[in-house]
């Protein structure tokens, strides 16, 4: 009761204030288009803060007020891409393109989402459209080139990487991937130059160092290849492929003990790496350790029953271990798997039929 009486009393005390002048507050609303713009700007701000779900809500509300708001469709698509909602992103890019057919970023964004969905043909076409609308945007050329490279269209890929580099001479990834295209085309000197350029632009670009080593090796520059492999492995020692490739280079340079060490390290990192087991078998053959060679080749075969070179190497080891029948079986199996030298060894060793 006390609280009630006090409240009532306060009403009586305020009665005299009713006569005073009171300012009137007038409610006002922005036109729908301006409200949509305000919501759009709020969505962009939230996107930049990585508050993606809240950004989506703002773009949704903006599009409810203004269904022809191309920028809102584009930015909602971009936000959905960040959320890995790729199919919804494609749908929003579709709407943005309908409303703004000359917006290169709409095509580029849709291409990214399509690529994430595995729709590579569609993505390639959209990257091309983006490059057509805005030829001075290097990523459009680069990403289309990467898709063409994946298809084995190395000349076409190189042409796209050329364009990307022309537009942006400091595009390290474009130099790297053009170098890879050059390797596939057998242009090893050019590949080495491009990998070197990529490294000059981005010194910590480790894949470029590893790939330059491979290009030098293919160009018979074994010393240069070993120098690159050594530099790479001094910085990164958890890559079984790098140890295997340096081992192969050492093998080609006649350093069979060094090759065994590298193949062993690769096997320690990845015991299921059949290539390393087979290569160590080949190195053991050169070192005349035939039992180890036979065992390693057998392991490679156990991991990959279609590994023709491993049958070939086990055949050599078995021959030296005086297991003529076993050697003949392995050479014939290598021939059966497409390694023609298997037939020659079997014939020259007097292997009969099964």
Coordinates of C-alpha atoms in Angstrom, one line a residue:
X1 CA 0.0 0.0 0.0
X2 CA 2.8 2.4 0.8
X3 CA 4.2 2.3 -2.8
X4 CA 0.7 2.9 -4.1
X5 CA 0.1 6.0 -2.0
X6 CA 3.4 7.5 -2.9
X7 CA 2.7 6.9 -6.6
X8 CA -0.7 8.5 -6.3
X9 CA 0.9 11.4 -4.5
X10 CA 3.4 11.9 -7.2
X11 CA 0.5 12.1 -9.7
X12 CA -1.0 14.9 -7.8
X13 CA 2.3 16.8 -7.5
X14 CA 2.8 16.6 -11.3
X15 CA -0.6 17.9 -12.1
X16 CA 0.5 21.5 -12.2
X17 CA 3.2 20.7 -14.8
X18 CA 0.5 19.8 -17.4
X19 CA 0.2 23.5 -18.3
X20 CA 3.9 23.7 -19.3
X21 CA 4.9 23.7 -23.0
X22 CA 5.9 20.3 -24.2
X23 CA 8.0 19.7 -27.3
X24 CA 6.4 17.5 -29.8
X25 CA 8.4 14.6 -31.3
X26 CA 7.5 13.8 -34.9
X27 CA 8.2 10.3 -36.1
X28 CA 9.8 10.2 -39.6
X29 CA 10.6 7.3 -41.9
X30 CA 13.2 7.2 -44.7
X31 CA 11.9 6.2 -48.1
X32 CA 12.4 2.5 -48.8
X33 CA 15.3 3.0 -51.2
X34 CA 17.2 5.0 -48.5
X35 CA 16.4 2.4 -45.8
X36 CA 17.7 -0.3 -48.1
X37 CA 20.9 1.7 -48.7
X38 CA 21.3 2.1 -44.9
X39 CA 20.8 -1.6 -44.3
X40 CA 23.2 -2.4 -47.1
X41 CA 25.9 -0.2 -45.6
X42 CA 25.3 -1.9 -42.2
X43 CA 25.7 -5.3 -43.9
X44 CA 29.0 -4.3 -45.5
X45 CA 30.3 -3.0 -42.1
X46 CA 29.3 -6.3 -40.5
X47 CA 30.9 -8.3 -43.3
X48 CA 34.1 -6.4 -42.8
X49 CA 34.0 -7.3 -39.1
X50 CA 33.4 -11.0 -40.2
X51 CA 30.0 -11.0 -38.5
X52 CA 28.6 -12.8 -41.5
X53 CA 25.3 -14.0 -40.2
X54 CA 24.3 -10.5 -39.1
X55 CA 25.5 -9.2 -42.5
X56 CA 23.2 -11.7 -44.2
X57 CA 20.2 -10.4 -42.2
X58 CA 20.9 -6.8 -43.2
X59 CA 21.2 -7.7 -46.9
X60 CA 18.0 -9.7 -46.6
X61 CA 16.1 -6.7 -45.2
X62 CA 17.7 -4.4 -47.8
X63 CA 16.5 -6.7 -50.6
X64 CA 13.0 -6.9 -49.1
X65 CA 12.8 -3.2 -49.4
X66 CA 14.5 -3.0 -52.8
X67 CA 14.4 -6.2 -54.8
X68 CA 16.4 -4.7 -57.7
X69 CA 19.4 -3.8 -55.5
X70 CA 22.2 -5.5 -57.4
X71 CA 25.0 -4.5 -55.0
X72 CA 23.0 -6.2 -52.1
X73 CA 22.7 -9.4 -54.1
X74 CA 26.4 -9.3 -54.9
X75 CA 27.5 -8.7 -51.3
X76 CA 25.1 -11.3 -49.9
X77 CA 26.6 -13.7 -52.4
X78 CA 30.1 -12.8 -51.2
X79 CA 29.0 -13.3 -47.6
X80 CA 27.5 -16.7 -48.4
X81 CA 30.7 -17.7 -50.1
X82 CA 32.6 -16.9 -46.9
X83 CA 30.1 -19.1 -45.1
X84 CA 30.8 -21.9 -47.6
X85 CA 27.2 -21.7 -48.8
X86 CA 28.3 -22.0 -52.4
X87 CA 25.0 -22.9 -54.0
X88 CA 23.2 -20.0 -52.4
X89 CA 26.0 -17.8 -53.4
X90 CA 25.7 -18.8 -57.0
X91 CA 22.0 -18.0 -56.9
X92 CA 22.7 -14.5 -55.6
X93 CA 25.3 -13.9 -58.2
X94 CA 22.8 -15.0 -60.8
X95 CA 20.4 -12.3 -59.6
X96 CA 23.2 -9.7 -59.5
X97 CA 24.2 -10.5 -63.1
X98 CA 20.5 -10.2 -64.3
X99 CA 20.4 -6.8 -62.8
X100 CA 23.9 -5.7 -63.8
X101 CA 25.2 -7.6 -66.8
X102 CA 28.4 -5.6 -67.1
X103 CA 29.7 -6.1 -63.6
X104 CA 32.9 -8.1 -63.9
X105 CA 33.0 -8.8 -60.2
X106 CA 29.6 -10.6 -60.4
X107 CA 31.1 -13.1 -62.9
X108 CA 34.3 -13.5 -61.0
X109 CA 32.5 -14.1 -57.8
X110 CA 30.2 -16.6 -59.4
X111 CA 33.2 -18.4 -60.9
X112 CA 34.8 -18.7 -57.5
X113 CA 31.6 -20.2 -56.1
X114 CA 31.2 -22.5 -59.1
X115 CA 34.7 -23.7 -58.7
X116 CA 34.1 -24.5 -55.1
X117 CA 31.1 -26.6 -56.2
X118 CA 33.3 -28.5 -58.7
X119 CA 31.5 -26.8 -61.6
X120 CA 34.8 -26.1 -63.4
X121 CA 33.4 -25.7 -66.9
X122 CA 31.0 -23.0 -65.8
X123 CA 33.7 -21.4 -63.6
X124 CA 36.1 -21.2 -66.6
X125 CA 33.5 -19.5 -68.7
X126 CA 32.7 -17.0 -66.0
X127 CA 36.4 -16.2 -65.4
X128 CA 36.6 -15.6 -69.2
X129 CA 33.6 -13.3 -69.1
X130 CA 35.2 -11.3 -66.2
X131 CA 38.4 -11.0 -68.1
X132 CA 36.5 -9.8 -71.2
X133 CA 34.7 -7.1 -69.3
X134 CA 37.8 -6.0 -67.3
X135 CA 41.0 -7.2 -69.0
X136 CA 43.2 -5.4 -66.5
X137 CA 42.1 -7.6 -63.6
X138 CA 44.9 -10.2 -63.4
X139 CA 43.1 -12.8 -61.1
X140 CA 40.5 -13.5 -63.8
X141 CA 43.3 -14.6 -66.2
X142 CA 45.1 -16.4 -63.5
X143 CA 42.2 -18.5 -62.2
X144 CA 41.1 -19.4 -65.8
X145 CA 44.7 -20.4 -66.5
X146 CA 44.7 -22.6 -63.4
X147 CA 41.6 -24.4 -64.6
X148 CA 43.0 -24.9 -68.0
X149 CA 46.2 -26.3 -66.5
X150 CA 44.2 -28.8 -64.6
X151 CA 42.6 -30.0 -67.8
X152 CA 46.1 -30.5 -69.4
X153 CA 45.6 -27.5 -71.8
X154 CA 49.1 -26.2 -71.0
X155 CA 49.5 -23.8 -74.0
X156 CA 46.2 -22.2 -73.2
X157 CA 47.0 -22.0 -69.5
X158 CA 50.4 -20.4 -70.3
X159 CA 48.6 -17.8 -72.5
X160 CA 46.3 -16.9 -69.6
X161 CA 49.3 -16.7 -67.2
X162 CA 51.0 -14.4 -69.7
X163 CA 48.1 -12.1 -69.6
X164 CA 48.0 -12.1 -65.8
X165 CA 51.6 -11.2 -65.7
X166 CA 51.2 -8.5 -68.3
X167 CA 48.5 -6.9 -66.2
X168 CA 50.4 -7.4 -62.9
X169 CA 54.2 -7.9 -63.3
X170 CA 54.5 -8.6 -59.6
X171 CA 52.0 -11.5 -59.5
X172 CA 54.2 -14.2 -57.9
X173 CA 51.6 -17.0 -58.3
X174 CA 51.2 -16.3 -62.0
X175 CA 55.0 -16.7 -62.5
X176 CA 54.9 -19.9 -60.5
X177 CA 52.1 -21.4 -62.5
X178 CA 53.4 -20.3 -65.8
X179 CA 56.6 -22.0 -64.9
X180 CA 54.7 -25.2 -64.2
X181 CA 53.0 -24.9 -67.6
X182 CA 56.5 -24.4 -69.2
X183 CA 57.7 -27.6 -67.5
X184 CA 54.8 -29.5 -68.9
X185 CA 55.6 -28.1 -72.4
X186 CA 59.3 -29.2 -71.9
X187 CA 60.6 -25.7 -71.7
X188 CA 62.8 -26.2 -68.6
X189 CA 65.0 -23.1 -68.9
X190 CA 61.9 -20.9 -69.1
X191 CA 60.4 -22.7 -66.2
X192 CA 63.5 -22.2 -64.0
X193 CA 63.5 -18.5 -64.9
X194 CA 59.8 -18.1 -63.9
X195 CA 60.2 -20.0 -60.7
X196 CA 63.2 -17.8 -59.9
X197 CA 61.1 -14.7 -60.6
X198 CA 58.4 -16.0 -58.3
X199 CA 61.0 -16.5 -55.5
X200 CA 62.4 -13.0 -56.1
X201 CA 59.0 -11.6 -55.5
X202 CA 58.1 -13.9 -52.6
X203 CA 61.3 -15.4 -51.1
X204 CA 59.3 -17.7 -48.7
X205 CA 57.4 -19.3 -51.6
X206 CA 58.5 -22.8 -50.8
X207 CA 56.6 -24.7 -53.5
X208 CA 58.4 -22.5 -56.1
X209 CA 61.7 -23.6 -54.6
X210 CA 60.7 -27.3 -54.7
X211 CA 59.4 -27.0 -58.3
X212 CA 62.5 -25.1 -59.5
X213 CA 64.6 -28.0 -58.2
X214 CA 62.5 -30.4 -60.2
X215 CA 62.8 -28.3 -63.3
X216 CA 66.6 -28.1 -62.9
X217 CA 66.7 -31.8 -62.5
X218 CA 64.7 -32.3 -65.7
X219 CA 67.2 -29.9 -67.4
X220 CA 70.1 -32.1 -66.2
X221 CA 71.3 -29.5 -63.8
X222 CA 71.7 -31.9 -60.9
X223 CA 74.0 -29.6 -58.9
X224 CA 71.5 -26.8 -59.1
X225 CA 68.6 -29.2 -58.3
X226 CA 70.4 -30.5 -55.2
X227 CA 71.2 -26.9 -54.0
X228 CA 67.5 -26.1 -54.2
X229 CA 66.4 -29.4 -52.5
X230 CA 69.0 -28.7 -49.8
X231 CA 67.7 -25.2 -49.2
X232 CA 64.1 -26.5 -49.1
X233 CA 64.8 -29.3 -46.7
X234 CA 66.8 -27.1 -44.4
X235 CA 63.6 -25.2 -43.8
X236 CA 60.9 -27.9 -44.1
X237 CA 61.7 -31.4 -43.1
X238 CA 58.2 -33.0 -43.0
X239 CA 57.8 -33.4 -46.8
X240 CA 58.3 -37.0 -47.9
X241 CA 58.1 -36.1 -51.6
X242 CA 60.9 -33.6 -51.2
X243 CA 63.2 -36.2 -49.6
X244 CA 62.2 -38.7 -52.3
X245 CA 63.0 -36.2 -55.1
X246 CA 66.3 -35.3 -53.6
X247 CA 67.0 -39.0 -53.2
X248 CA 66.3 -39.5 -56.9
X249 CA 68.6 -36.6 -57.8
X250 CA 71.4 -38.1 -55.7
X251 CA 70.8 -41.4 -57.3
X252 CA 71.1 -39.8 -60.8
X253 CA 74.3 -38.1 -59.6
X254 CA 75.8 -41.5 -58.5
X255 CA 75.4 -40.9 -54.7
X256 CA 73.6 -44.1 -53.9
X257 CA 74.3 -44.0 -50.1
X258 CA 72.9 -40.5 -50.0
X259 CA 69.9 -41.6 -52.0
X260 CA 69.2 -44.5 -49.5
X261 CA 69.3 -41.9 -46.7
X262 CA 66.8 -39.7 -48.4
X263 CA 64.4 -42.6 -49.3
X264 CA 64.7 -43.9 -45.8
X265 CA 63.7 -40.5 -44.4
X266 CA 60.7 -40.4 -46.8
X267 CA 59.6 -43.8 -45.6
X268 CA 59.9 -42.7 -42.0
X269 CA 57.6 -39.8 -42.8
X270 CA 55.1 -41.9 -44.9
X271 CA 55.3 -45.7 -44.7
X272 CA 52.7 -46.1 -47.4
X273 CA 54.8 -44.2 -50.0
X274 CA 55.3 -47.0 -52.5
X275 CA 57.5 -44.8 -54.7
X276 CA 60.0 -44.3 -51.9
X277 CA 60.2 -48.0 -51.2
X278 CA 60.8 -48.8 -54.9
X279 CA 63.4 -46.1 -55.3
X280 CA 65.3 -47.3 -52.2
X281 CA 65.2 -50.8 -53.7
X282 CA 66.9 -49.4 -56.9
X283 CA 69.6 -47.7 -54.8
X284 CA 70.2 -50.9 -52.8
X285 CA 70.7 -52.7 -56.2
X286 CA 73.4 -50.2 -57.1
X287 CA 75.0 -50.8 -53.7
X288 CA 74.8 -54.6 -54.3
X289 CA 72.6 -55.1 -51.2
X290 CA 70.3 -57.5 -53.0
X291 CA 68.4 -58.8 -50.0
X292 CA 67.4 -55.3 -49.0
X293 CA 66.5 -54.4 -52.6
X294 CA 64.2 -57.5 -52.9
X295 CA 62.5 -56.7 -49.6
X296 CA 61.9 -53.0 -50.5
X297 CA 60.6 -53.9 -53.9
X298 CA 58.3 -56.4 -52.4
X299 CA 57.0 -53.8 -50.0
X300 CA 56.3 -51.4 -52.9
X301 CA 54.4 -54.2 -54.6
X302 CA 52.4 -54.9 -51.5
X303 CA 51.4 -51.2 -51.4
X304 CA 50.7 -51.1 -55.2
X305 CA 50.1 -54.4 -57.0
X306 CA 50.2 -52.6 -60.4
X307 CA 53.7 -51.1 -59.9
X308 CA 55.6 -52.3 -62.9
X309 CA 59.0 -50.8 -62.0
X310 CA 58.9 -52.5 -58.6
X311 CA 58.4 -55.9 -60.2
X312 CA 61.3 -55.0 -62.5
X313 CA 63.6 -54.1 -59.6
X314 CA 62.6 -57.2 -57.6
X315 CA 63.3 -59.3 -60.6
X316 CA 66.9 -57.9 -60.8
X317 CA 67.4 -58.5 -57.0
X318 CA 66.1 -62.0 -57.3
X319 CA 68.3 -62.7 -60.3
X320 CA 71.4 -61.7 -58.2
X321 CA 70.1 -63.9 -55.3
X322 CA 70.0 -66.8 -57.7
X323 CA 66.2 -67.0 -57.7
X324 CA 65.9 -67.4 -61.5
X325 CA 62.3 -68.5 -61.5
X326 CA 61.3 -65.6 -59.2
X327 CA 63.2 -63.1 -61.4
X328 CA 61.4 -64.4 -64.5
X329 CA 58.0 -64.2 -62.9
X330 CA 58.7 -60.6 -61.9
X331 CA 60.0 -59.5 -65.3
X332 CA 57.0 -61.1 -67.1
X333 CA 54.7 -59.3 -64.7
X334 CA 56.4 -56.0 -65.4
X335 CA 55.9 -56.6 -69.1
X336 CA 52.3 -57.5 -68.5
X337 CA 51.9 -54.1 -66.8
X338 CA 53.3 -52.3 -69.8
X339 CA 57.0 -52.1 -69.1
X340 CA 58.5 -53.4 -72.3
X341 CA 62.0 -53.9 -70.9
X342 CA 60.5 -56.7 -68.8
X343 CA 60.0 -58.7 -71.9
X344 CA 63.7 -58.1 -73.0
X345 CA 65.1 -59.1 -69.6
X346 CA 62.9 -62.2 -69.6
X347 CA 64.1 -63.2 -73.1
X348 CA 67.7 -62.4 -72.5
X349 CA 67.7 -64.5 -69.3
X350 CA 66.2 -67.5 -71.0
X351 CA 62.9 -67.3 -69.1
X352 CA 60.5 -69.9 -70.5
X353 CA 56.7 -69.7 -70.4
X354 CA 54.6 -70.1 -67.3

